[in-house]
Coordinates of C-alpha atoms and ligand atoms in Angstrom, one line a residue:
X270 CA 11.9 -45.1 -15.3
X271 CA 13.9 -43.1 -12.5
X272 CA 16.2 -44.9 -10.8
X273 CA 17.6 -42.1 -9.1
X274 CA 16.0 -39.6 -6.9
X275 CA 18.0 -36.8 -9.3
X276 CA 16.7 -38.7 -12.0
X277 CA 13.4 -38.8 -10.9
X278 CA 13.3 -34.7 -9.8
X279 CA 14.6 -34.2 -13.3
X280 CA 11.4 -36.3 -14.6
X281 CA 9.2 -34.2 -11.9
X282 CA 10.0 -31.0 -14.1
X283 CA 9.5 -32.0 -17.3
X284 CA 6.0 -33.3 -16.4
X285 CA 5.6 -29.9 -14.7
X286 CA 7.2 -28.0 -17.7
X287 CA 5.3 -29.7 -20.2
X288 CA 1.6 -28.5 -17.9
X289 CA 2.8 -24.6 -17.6
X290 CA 3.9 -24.8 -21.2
X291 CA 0.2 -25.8 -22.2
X292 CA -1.3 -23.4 -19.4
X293 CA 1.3 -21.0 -21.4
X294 CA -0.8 -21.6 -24.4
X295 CA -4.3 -21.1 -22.6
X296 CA -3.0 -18.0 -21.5
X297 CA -2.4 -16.8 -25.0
X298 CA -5.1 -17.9 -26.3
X299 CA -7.3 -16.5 -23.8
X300 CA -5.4 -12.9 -24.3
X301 CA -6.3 -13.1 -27.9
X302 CA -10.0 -13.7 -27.1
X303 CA -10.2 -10.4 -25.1
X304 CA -8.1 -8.4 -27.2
X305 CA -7.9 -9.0 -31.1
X306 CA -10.1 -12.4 -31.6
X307 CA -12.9 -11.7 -33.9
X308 CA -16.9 -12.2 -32.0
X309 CA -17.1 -14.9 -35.0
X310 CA -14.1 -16.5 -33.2
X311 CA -15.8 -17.3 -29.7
X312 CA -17.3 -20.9 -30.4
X313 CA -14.2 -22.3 -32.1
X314 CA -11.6 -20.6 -29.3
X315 CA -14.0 -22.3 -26.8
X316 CA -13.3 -25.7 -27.8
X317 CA -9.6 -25.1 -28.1
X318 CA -9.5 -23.8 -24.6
X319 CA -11.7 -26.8 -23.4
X320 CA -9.1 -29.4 -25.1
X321 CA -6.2 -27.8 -23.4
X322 CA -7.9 -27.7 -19.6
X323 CA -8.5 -31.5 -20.5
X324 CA -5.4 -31.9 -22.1
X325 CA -3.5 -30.3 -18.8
X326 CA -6.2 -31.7 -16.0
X327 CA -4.8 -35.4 -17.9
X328 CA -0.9 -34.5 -16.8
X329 CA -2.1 -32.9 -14.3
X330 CA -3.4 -36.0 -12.5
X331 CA -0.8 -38.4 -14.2
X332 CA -0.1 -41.1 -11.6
X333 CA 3.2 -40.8 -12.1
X334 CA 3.7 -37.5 -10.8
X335 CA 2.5 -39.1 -7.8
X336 CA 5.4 -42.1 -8.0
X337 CA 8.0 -39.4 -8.7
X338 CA 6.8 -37.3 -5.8
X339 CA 7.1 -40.4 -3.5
X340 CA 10.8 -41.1 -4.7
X341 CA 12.0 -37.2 -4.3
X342 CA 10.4 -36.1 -1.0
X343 CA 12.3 -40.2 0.7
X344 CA 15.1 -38.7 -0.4
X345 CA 17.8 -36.8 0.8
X346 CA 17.8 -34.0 -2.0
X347 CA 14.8 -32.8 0.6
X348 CA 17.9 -31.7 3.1
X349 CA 15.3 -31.0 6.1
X350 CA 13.0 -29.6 3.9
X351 CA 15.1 -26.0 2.6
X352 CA 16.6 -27.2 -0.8
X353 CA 15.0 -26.7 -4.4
X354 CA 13.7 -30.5 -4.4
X355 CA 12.0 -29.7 -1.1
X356 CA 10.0 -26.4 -2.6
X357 CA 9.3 -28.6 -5.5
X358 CA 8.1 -31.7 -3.6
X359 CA 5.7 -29.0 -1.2
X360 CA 4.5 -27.2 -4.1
X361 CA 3.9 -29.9 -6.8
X362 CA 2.6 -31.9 -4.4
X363 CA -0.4 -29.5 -3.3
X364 CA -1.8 -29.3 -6.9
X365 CA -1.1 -33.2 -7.6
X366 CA -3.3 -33.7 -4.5
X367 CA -6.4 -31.3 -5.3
X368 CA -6.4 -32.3 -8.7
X369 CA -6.7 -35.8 -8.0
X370 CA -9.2 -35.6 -5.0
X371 CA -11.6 -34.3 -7.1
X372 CA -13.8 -36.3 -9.2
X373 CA -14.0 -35.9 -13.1
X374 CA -17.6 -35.7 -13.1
X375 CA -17.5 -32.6 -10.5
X376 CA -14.8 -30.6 -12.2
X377 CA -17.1 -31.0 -15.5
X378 CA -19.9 -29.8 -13.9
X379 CA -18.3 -27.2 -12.6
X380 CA -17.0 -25.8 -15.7
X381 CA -20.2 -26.2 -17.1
X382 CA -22.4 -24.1 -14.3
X383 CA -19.2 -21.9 -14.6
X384 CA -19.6 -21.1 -18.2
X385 CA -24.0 -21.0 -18.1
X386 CA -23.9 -19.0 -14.7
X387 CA -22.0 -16.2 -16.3
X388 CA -24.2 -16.1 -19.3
X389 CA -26.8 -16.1 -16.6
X390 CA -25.7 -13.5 -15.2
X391 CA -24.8 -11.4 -17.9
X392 CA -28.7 -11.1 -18.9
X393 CA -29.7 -10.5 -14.7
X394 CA -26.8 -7.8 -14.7
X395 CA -28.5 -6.2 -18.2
X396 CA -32.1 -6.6 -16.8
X397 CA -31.5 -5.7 -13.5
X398 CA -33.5 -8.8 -12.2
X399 CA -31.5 -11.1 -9.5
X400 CA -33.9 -13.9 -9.7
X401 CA -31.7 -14.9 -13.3
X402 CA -29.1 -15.0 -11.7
X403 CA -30.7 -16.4 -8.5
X404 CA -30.9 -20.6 -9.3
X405 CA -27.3 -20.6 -10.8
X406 CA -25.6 -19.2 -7.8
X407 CA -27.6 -21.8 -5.2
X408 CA -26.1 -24.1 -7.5
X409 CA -22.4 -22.4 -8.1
X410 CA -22.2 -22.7 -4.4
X411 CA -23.5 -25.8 -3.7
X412 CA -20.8 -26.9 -6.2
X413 CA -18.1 -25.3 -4.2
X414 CA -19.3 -27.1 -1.3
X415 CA -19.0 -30.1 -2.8
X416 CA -15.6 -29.0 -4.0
X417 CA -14.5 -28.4 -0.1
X418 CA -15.9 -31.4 0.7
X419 CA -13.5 -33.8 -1.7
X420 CA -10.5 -31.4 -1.4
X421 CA -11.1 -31.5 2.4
X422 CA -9.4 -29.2 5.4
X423 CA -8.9 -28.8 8.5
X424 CA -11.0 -26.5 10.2
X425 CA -13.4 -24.8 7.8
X426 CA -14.5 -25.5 4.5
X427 CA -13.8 -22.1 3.6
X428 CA -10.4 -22.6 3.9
X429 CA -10.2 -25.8 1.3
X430 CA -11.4 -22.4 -1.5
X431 CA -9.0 -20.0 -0.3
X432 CA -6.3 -22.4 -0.3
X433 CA -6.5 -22.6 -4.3
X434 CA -6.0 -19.2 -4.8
X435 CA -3.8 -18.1 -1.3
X436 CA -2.5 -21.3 -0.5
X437 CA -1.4 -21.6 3.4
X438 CA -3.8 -18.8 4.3
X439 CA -6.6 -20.0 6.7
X440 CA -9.9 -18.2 7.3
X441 CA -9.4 -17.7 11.0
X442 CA -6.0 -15.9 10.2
X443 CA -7.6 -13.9 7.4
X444 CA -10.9 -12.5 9.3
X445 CA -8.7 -11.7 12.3
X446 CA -6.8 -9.4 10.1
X447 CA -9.7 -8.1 7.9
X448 CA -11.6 -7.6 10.9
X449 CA -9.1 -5.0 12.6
X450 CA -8.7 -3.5 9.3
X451 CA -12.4 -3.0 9.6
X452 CA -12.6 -0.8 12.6
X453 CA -9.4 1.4 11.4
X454 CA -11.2 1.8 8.0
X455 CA -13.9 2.9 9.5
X456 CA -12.8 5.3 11.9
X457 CA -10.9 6.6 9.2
X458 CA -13.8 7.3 6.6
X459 CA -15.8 9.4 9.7
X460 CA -12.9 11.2 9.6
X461 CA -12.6 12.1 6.2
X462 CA -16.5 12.2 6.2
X463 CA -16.0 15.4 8.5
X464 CA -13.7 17.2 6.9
X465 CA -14.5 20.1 5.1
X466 CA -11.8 20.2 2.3
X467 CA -12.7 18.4 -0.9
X468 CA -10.7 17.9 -4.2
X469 CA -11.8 19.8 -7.5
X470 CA -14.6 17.4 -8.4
X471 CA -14.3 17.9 -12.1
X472 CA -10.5 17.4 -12.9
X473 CA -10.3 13.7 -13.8
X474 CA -13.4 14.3 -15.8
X475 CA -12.3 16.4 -18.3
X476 CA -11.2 15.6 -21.9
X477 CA -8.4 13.5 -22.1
X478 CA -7.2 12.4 -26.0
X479 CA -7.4 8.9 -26.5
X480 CA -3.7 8.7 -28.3
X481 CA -2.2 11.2 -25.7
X482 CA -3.4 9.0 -23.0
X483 CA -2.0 6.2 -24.5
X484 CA 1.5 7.4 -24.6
X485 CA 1.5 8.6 -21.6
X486 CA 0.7 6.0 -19.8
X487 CA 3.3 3.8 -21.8
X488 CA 5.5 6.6 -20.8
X489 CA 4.8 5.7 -17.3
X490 CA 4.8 2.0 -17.7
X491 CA 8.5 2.1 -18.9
X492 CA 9.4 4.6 -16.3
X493 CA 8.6 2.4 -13.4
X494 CA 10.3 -0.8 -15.3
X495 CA 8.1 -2.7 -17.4
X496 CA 10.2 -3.9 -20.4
X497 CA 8.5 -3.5 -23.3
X498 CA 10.9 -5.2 -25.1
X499 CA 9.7 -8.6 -22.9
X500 CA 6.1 -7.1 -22.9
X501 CA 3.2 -4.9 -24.3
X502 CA 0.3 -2.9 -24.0
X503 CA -2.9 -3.5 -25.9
X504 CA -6.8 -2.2 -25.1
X505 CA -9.7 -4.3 -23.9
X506 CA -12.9 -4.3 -22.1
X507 CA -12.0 -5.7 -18.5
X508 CA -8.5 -5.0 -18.5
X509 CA -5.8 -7.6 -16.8
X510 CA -2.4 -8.5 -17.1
X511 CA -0.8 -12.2 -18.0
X512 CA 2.4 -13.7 -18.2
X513 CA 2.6 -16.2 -21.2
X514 CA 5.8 -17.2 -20.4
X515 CA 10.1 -16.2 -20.6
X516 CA 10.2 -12.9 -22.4
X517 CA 6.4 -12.2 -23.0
X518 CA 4.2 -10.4 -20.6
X519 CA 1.0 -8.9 -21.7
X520 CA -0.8 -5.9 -20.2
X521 CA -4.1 -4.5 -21.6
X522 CA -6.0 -1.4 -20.5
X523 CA -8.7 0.7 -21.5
X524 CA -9.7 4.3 -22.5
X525 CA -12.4 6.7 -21.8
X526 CA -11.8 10.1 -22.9
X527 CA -13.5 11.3 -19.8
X528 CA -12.2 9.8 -17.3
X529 CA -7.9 10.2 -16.0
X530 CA -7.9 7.8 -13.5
X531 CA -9.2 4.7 -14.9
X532 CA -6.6 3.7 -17.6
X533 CA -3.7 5.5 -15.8
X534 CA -4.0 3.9 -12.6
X535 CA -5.1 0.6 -14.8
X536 CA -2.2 0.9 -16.7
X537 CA 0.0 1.7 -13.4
X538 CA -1.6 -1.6 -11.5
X539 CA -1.3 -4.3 -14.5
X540 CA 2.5 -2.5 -15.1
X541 CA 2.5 -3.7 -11.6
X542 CA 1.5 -7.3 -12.1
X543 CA 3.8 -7.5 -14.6
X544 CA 7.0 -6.3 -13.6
X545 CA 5.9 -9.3 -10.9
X546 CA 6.0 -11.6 -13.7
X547 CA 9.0 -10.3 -15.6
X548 CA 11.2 -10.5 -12.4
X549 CA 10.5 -14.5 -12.2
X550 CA 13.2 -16.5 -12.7
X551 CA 13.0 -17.1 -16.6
X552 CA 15.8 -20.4 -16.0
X553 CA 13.1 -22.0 -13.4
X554 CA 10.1 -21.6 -15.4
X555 CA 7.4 -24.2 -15.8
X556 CA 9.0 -25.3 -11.8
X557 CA 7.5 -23.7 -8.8
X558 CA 10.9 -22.1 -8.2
X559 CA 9.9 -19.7 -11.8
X560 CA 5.7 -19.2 -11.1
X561 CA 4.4 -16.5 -9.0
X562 CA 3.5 -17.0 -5.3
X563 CA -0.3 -16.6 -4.6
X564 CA -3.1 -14.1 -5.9
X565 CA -2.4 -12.0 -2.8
X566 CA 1.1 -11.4 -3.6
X567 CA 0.9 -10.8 -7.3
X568 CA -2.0 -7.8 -6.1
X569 CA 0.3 -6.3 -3.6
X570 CA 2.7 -5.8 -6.5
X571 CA 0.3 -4.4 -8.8
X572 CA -1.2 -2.2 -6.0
X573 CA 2.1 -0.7 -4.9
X574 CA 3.0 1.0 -8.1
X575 CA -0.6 1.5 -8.5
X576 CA -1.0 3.5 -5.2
X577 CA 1.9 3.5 -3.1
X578 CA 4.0 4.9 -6.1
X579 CA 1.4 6.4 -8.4
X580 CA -0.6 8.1 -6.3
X581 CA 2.2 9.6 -4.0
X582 CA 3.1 13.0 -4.2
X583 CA 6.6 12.5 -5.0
X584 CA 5.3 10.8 -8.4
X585 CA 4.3 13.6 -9.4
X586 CA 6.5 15.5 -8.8
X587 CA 8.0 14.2 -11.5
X588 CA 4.9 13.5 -13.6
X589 CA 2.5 16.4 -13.4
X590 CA 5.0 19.0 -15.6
X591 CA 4.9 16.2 -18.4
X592 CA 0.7 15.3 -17.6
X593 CA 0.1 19.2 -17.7
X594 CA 2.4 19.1 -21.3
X595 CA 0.9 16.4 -22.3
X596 CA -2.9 17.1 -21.8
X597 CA -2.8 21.5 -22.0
X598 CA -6.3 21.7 -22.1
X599 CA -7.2 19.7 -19.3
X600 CA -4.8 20.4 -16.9
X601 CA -3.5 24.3 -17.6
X602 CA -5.3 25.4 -14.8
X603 CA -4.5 22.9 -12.5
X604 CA -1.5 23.3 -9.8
X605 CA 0.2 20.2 -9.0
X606 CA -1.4 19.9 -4.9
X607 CA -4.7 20.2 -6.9
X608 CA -4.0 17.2 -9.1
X609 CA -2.8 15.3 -6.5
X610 CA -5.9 15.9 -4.5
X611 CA -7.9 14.4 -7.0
X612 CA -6.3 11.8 -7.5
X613 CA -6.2 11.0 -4.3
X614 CA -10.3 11.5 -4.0
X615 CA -12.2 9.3 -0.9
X616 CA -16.0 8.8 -1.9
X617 CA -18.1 6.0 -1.3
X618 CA -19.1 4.7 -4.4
X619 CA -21.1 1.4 -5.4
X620 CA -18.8 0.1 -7.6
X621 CA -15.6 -2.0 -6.4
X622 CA -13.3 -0.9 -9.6
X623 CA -13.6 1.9 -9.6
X624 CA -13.6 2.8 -5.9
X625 CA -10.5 4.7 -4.4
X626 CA -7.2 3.8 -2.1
X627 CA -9.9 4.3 1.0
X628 CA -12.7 2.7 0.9
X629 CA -11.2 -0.2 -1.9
X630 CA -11.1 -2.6 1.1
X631 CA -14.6 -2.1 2.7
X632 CA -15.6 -3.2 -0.8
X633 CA -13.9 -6.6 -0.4
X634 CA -14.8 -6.9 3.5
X635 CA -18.5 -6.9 2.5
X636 CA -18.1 -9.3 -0.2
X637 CA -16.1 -11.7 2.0
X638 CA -18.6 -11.7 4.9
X639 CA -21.4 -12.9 2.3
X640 CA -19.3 -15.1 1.1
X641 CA -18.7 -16.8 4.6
X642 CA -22.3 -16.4 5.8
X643 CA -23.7 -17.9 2.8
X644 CA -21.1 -20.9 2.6
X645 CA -21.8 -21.6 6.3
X646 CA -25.4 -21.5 5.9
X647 CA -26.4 -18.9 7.7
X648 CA -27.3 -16.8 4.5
X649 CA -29.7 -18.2 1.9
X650 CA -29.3 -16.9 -1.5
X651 CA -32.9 -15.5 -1.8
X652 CA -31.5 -12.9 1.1
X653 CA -27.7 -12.0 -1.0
X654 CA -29.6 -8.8 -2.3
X655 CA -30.9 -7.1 0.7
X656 CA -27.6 -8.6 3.0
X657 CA -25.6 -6.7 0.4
X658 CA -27.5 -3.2 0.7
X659 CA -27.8 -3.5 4.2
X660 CA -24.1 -3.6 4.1
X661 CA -23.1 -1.3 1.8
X662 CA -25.4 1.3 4.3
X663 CA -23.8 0.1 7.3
X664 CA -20.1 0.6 5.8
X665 CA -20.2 3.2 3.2
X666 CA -23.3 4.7 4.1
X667 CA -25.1 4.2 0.7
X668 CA -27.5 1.9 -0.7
X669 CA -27.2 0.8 -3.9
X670 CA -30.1 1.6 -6.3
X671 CA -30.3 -1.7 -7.8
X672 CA -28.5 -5.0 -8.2
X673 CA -26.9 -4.8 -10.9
X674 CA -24.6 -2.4 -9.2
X675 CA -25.3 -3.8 -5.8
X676 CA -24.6 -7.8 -5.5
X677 CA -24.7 -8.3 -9.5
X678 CA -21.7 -6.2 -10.4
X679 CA -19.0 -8.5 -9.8
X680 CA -18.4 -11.8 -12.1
X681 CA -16.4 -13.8 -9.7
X682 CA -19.5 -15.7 -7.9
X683 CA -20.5 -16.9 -11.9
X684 CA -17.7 -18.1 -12.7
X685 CA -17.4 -20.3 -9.3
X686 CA -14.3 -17.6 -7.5
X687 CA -15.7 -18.2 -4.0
X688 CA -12.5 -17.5 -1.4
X689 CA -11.2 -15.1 -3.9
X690 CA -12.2 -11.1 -3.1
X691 CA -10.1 -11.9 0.4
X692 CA -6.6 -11.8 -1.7
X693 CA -7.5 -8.3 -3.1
X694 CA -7.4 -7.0 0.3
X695 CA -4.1 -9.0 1.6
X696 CA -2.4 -7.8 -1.6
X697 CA -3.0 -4.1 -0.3
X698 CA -2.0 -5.0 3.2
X699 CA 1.2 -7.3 1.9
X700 CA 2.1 -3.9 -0.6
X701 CA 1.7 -1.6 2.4
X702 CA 4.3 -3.6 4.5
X703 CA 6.6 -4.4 2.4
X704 CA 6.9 -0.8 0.8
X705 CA 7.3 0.5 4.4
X706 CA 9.9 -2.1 4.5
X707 CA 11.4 -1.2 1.3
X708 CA 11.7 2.5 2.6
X709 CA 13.1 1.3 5.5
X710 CA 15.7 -0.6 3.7
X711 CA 16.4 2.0 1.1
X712 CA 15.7 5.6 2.7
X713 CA 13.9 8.4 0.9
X714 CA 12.6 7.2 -1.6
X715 CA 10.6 10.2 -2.5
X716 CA 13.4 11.5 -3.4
X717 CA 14.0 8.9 -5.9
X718 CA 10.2 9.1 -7.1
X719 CA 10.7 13.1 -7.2
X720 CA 13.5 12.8 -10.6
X721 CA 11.7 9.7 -11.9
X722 CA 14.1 7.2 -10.5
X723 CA 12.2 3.6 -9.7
X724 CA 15.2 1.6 -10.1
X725 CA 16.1 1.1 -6.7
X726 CA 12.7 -0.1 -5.7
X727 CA 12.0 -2.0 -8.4
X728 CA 15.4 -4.1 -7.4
X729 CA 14.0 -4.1 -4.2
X730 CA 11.2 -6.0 -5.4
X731 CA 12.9 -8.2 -7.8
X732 CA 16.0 -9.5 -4.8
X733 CA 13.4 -9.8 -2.0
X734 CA 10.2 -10.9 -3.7
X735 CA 10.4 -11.8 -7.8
X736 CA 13.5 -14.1 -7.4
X737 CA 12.0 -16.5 -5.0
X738 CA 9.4 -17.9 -7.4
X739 CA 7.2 -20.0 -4.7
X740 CA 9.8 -20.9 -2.4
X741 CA 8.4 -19.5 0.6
X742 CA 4.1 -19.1 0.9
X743 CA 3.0 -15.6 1.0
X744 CA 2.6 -16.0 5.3
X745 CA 6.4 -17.1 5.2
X746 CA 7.3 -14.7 2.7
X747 CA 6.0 -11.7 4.8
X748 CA 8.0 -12.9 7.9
X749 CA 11.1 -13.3 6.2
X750 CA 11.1 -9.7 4.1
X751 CA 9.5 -7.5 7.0
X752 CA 10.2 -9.0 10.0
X753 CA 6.3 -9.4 11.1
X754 CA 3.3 -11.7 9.9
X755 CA 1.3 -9.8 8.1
X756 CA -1.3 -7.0 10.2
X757 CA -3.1 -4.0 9.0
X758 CA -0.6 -2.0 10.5
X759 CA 0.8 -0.6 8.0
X760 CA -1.6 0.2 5.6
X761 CA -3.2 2.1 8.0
X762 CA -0.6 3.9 9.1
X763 CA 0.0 4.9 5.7
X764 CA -3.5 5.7 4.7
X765 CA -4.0 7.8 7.9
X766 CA -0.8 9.9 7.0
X767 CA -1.9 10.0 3.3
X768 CA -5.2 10.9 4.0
X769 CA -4.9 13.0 7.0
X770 CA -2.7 15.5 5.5
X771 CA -5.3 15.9 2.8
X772 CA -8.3 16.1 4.3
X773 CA -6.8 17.5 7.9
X774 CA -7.0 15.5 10.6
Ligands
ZN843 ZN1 -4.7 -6.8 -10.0

């Protein structure tokens, strides 16, 4: 037993280094699952993934984490509330407190709606028919209201959701920022909408070799700082990035032979995610000081290099000589301005992955007003289908032919992520502000970008954001680096330069 508060902070991490070690295992286990595991494998990986949630909710909820808690945060290792103990006490605390507010019987039910709903909604998405999926997502988010309920909050249930994903972040603050972004977006698109120039439609489209896009992207991956020697690549269906720990980051992507875009700018966005994770403090892991901040800040990293960096001109500068080597057949005809414009392609589109830069975030605005209107009652889940067209015309100006890519398309609502599309859109406004910072800070970068030199941003990334683990939430964070809580501000005054010297206006 502690007897001293350093004794009992030293006890605090290896309670908290003996859960991330066992989430470290999860996370390998579930990378195997979607990359390599054989289909014969799925039952047997399931119960070794439900022993180690059980195994990790059990230490999770410890009541001596609790005691140790107590001890630290009456102590004066807090120092006012700036010190290493005091980012400890703040962030071990919050999950200590969730995971013991809510009841075993609810968390089990949850995992278990979790895991039928998505089956569930696996056969609506194949047959088209909503009302499959219909009775499991009543019941998914009645289960997340009961979820609010025991976690508790201040103002709005909502927030009690978001918290587990963006933790600080409050609805009120989130839908005053979404909703500016909004307008701007909008106004934007009728510009674009107007505008008589076009890319070359068919450029991404042509044939791409599988092996030659491999490489390349690799190529591109290692450019931009992704160790490979701490890392790797591997193929999957719904590609994603995870950190299993010190020295082992995993990306995976996918390949149509058809199609540029999707596992080059995949491959650039998990890079992304996982330069993140490889800039963590390896000596703090298994602490809050070594684990990344908040979904929202892990997605502005991925979406910088993704967009910011890899769909900039100065990128490809660099790039398009070796692309153009690299694939002859496709892109011999191509001049680099063409290339660029079609990467850089605005079209409304029904699909959220594989929508563009500029109308990404309209994407996440209509899922996150459903989301609010049907968790404050004022939607019932009979009306999700026609709510979603109805906003998909009133946004994009298209209606989507059926559900399964209308309000079916995404799996997050299954699998019980309610308060989660909202950190897709603060990681693009969070990577918009701090890469104008970082430009700011740095000067021309293009230049840089042009001879294939990421070095100096990447630092960048790793001083002001990487090394910090959790120390400050993502709100703080954002004050600190740029000098401004976080606005659309940036991101649209980078989207309306991008975008307006393409399309002219
Ligand atoms: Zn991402």
């Amino acid at each position: 037993m502690a007897s001293t508060p350093q004794a009992a902070l030293q006890e605090l991490n290896q309670k908290t280094r003996a859960i991330s070690m066992l989430g470290s295992c999860a996370s390998l286990l579930g990378w195997d699952e979607r990359t390599y595991m054989p289909p014969g494998g799925v039952n047997h990986r399931a119960e070794q993934m439900a022993m180690i949630a059980g195994m990790t909710h059990e230490k999770m909820v410890e009541p001596r984490i609790g005691e140790l808690l107590n001890i630290v945060s009456n102590s004066d290792l807090m120092n006012g509330g700036s010190t290493d103990a005091a980012v400890i006490v703040r962030e071990v605390g919050r999950s200590f407190e969730r995971a013991t507010k809510l009841p075993q019987a609810l968390v089990e039910e949850l995992t278990r709606t979790s895991s039928l709903a998505q089956n569930a909604w696996e056969e609506a998405r194949a047959k088209k028919d909503f009302k499959i999926f219909k009775p499991w997502l009543a019941k998914m988010i009645d289960l997340k209201k009961q979820e609010a309920e025991a976690v508790g909050y201040k103002d709005d249930p909502y927030d009690a959701l978001l918290d587990d994903f963006e933790p600080g972040a409050t609805v009120k603050d989130i839908e005053k920022t979404l909703t500016g972004l909004r307008a701007e977006l909008v106004k934007m698109l009728d510009k674009i909408k107007g505008s008589s120039r076009r890319p070359k439609g068919d450029i991404m489209k042509r044939r791409y070799p599988r092996e030659a896009q491999e490489k390349f992207g690799r190529e591109a991956a290692d450019r931009i700082g992704f160790d490979f020697k701490r890392g790797r690549l591997d193929v999957t269906v719904h590609p994603f990035c995870t950190g299993i720990g010190p020295g082992d980051t995993r990306l995976t992507t996918r390949y149509d032979e058809h199609d540029f875009n999707n596992a080059f700018f995949g491959t650039m966005h998990e890079a992304g995610h996982g330069i993140y994770d490889q800039g963590l403090p390896e000596s703090h892991f298994g602490t809050p000081l070594g684990d990344a901040i908040s979904l929202g800040i892990h997605e502005s990293q991925s979406r910088m290099w993704e967009n910011q960096v890899g769909r900039s001109k100065s990128f490809w500068k660099y790039f398009y000589p070796k692309a153009q080597q690299t694939f002859p057949e496709a892109l011999g005809d191509v001049t680099l301005d063409e290339f660029y414009f079609a990467a850089n392609d605005v079209k409304p589109s029904f699909i959220r992955t594989e929508s563009d830069e500029g109308t990404y975030n309209l994407h996440i605005l209509i899922r996150f007003e459903l989301e609010r209107a049907f968790f404050a009652g004022q939607l019932q889940v009979d009306d999700v289908p026609e709510a979603w067209k109805k906003k998909y015309q009133d946004y994009l100006g298209i209606t989507p032919p059926d559900d399964s890519i209308g309000c079916m398309q995404d799996v997050h609502w299954s699998a019980g992520l309610i308060g989660y599309f909202p950190t897709y859109s603060l990681g693009n406004l969070y990577s918009a502000q701090f890469f104008a910072q970082a430009k700011k800070d740095l000067g021309d970068l293009d230049a840089d970008f042009a001879k294939g030199e990421f070095s100096r941003l990447k630092k960048w990334l790793n001083d002001n954001i990487h090394a910090h683990g959790r120390r400050y939430l993502a709100t703080d964070l954002v004050k600190k680096v740029t000098g401004k809580p976080l606005s659309h501000d940036a991101l649209m005054t980078y989207m309306n330069a991008k975008f307006g010297e393409l399309y002219g206006f």
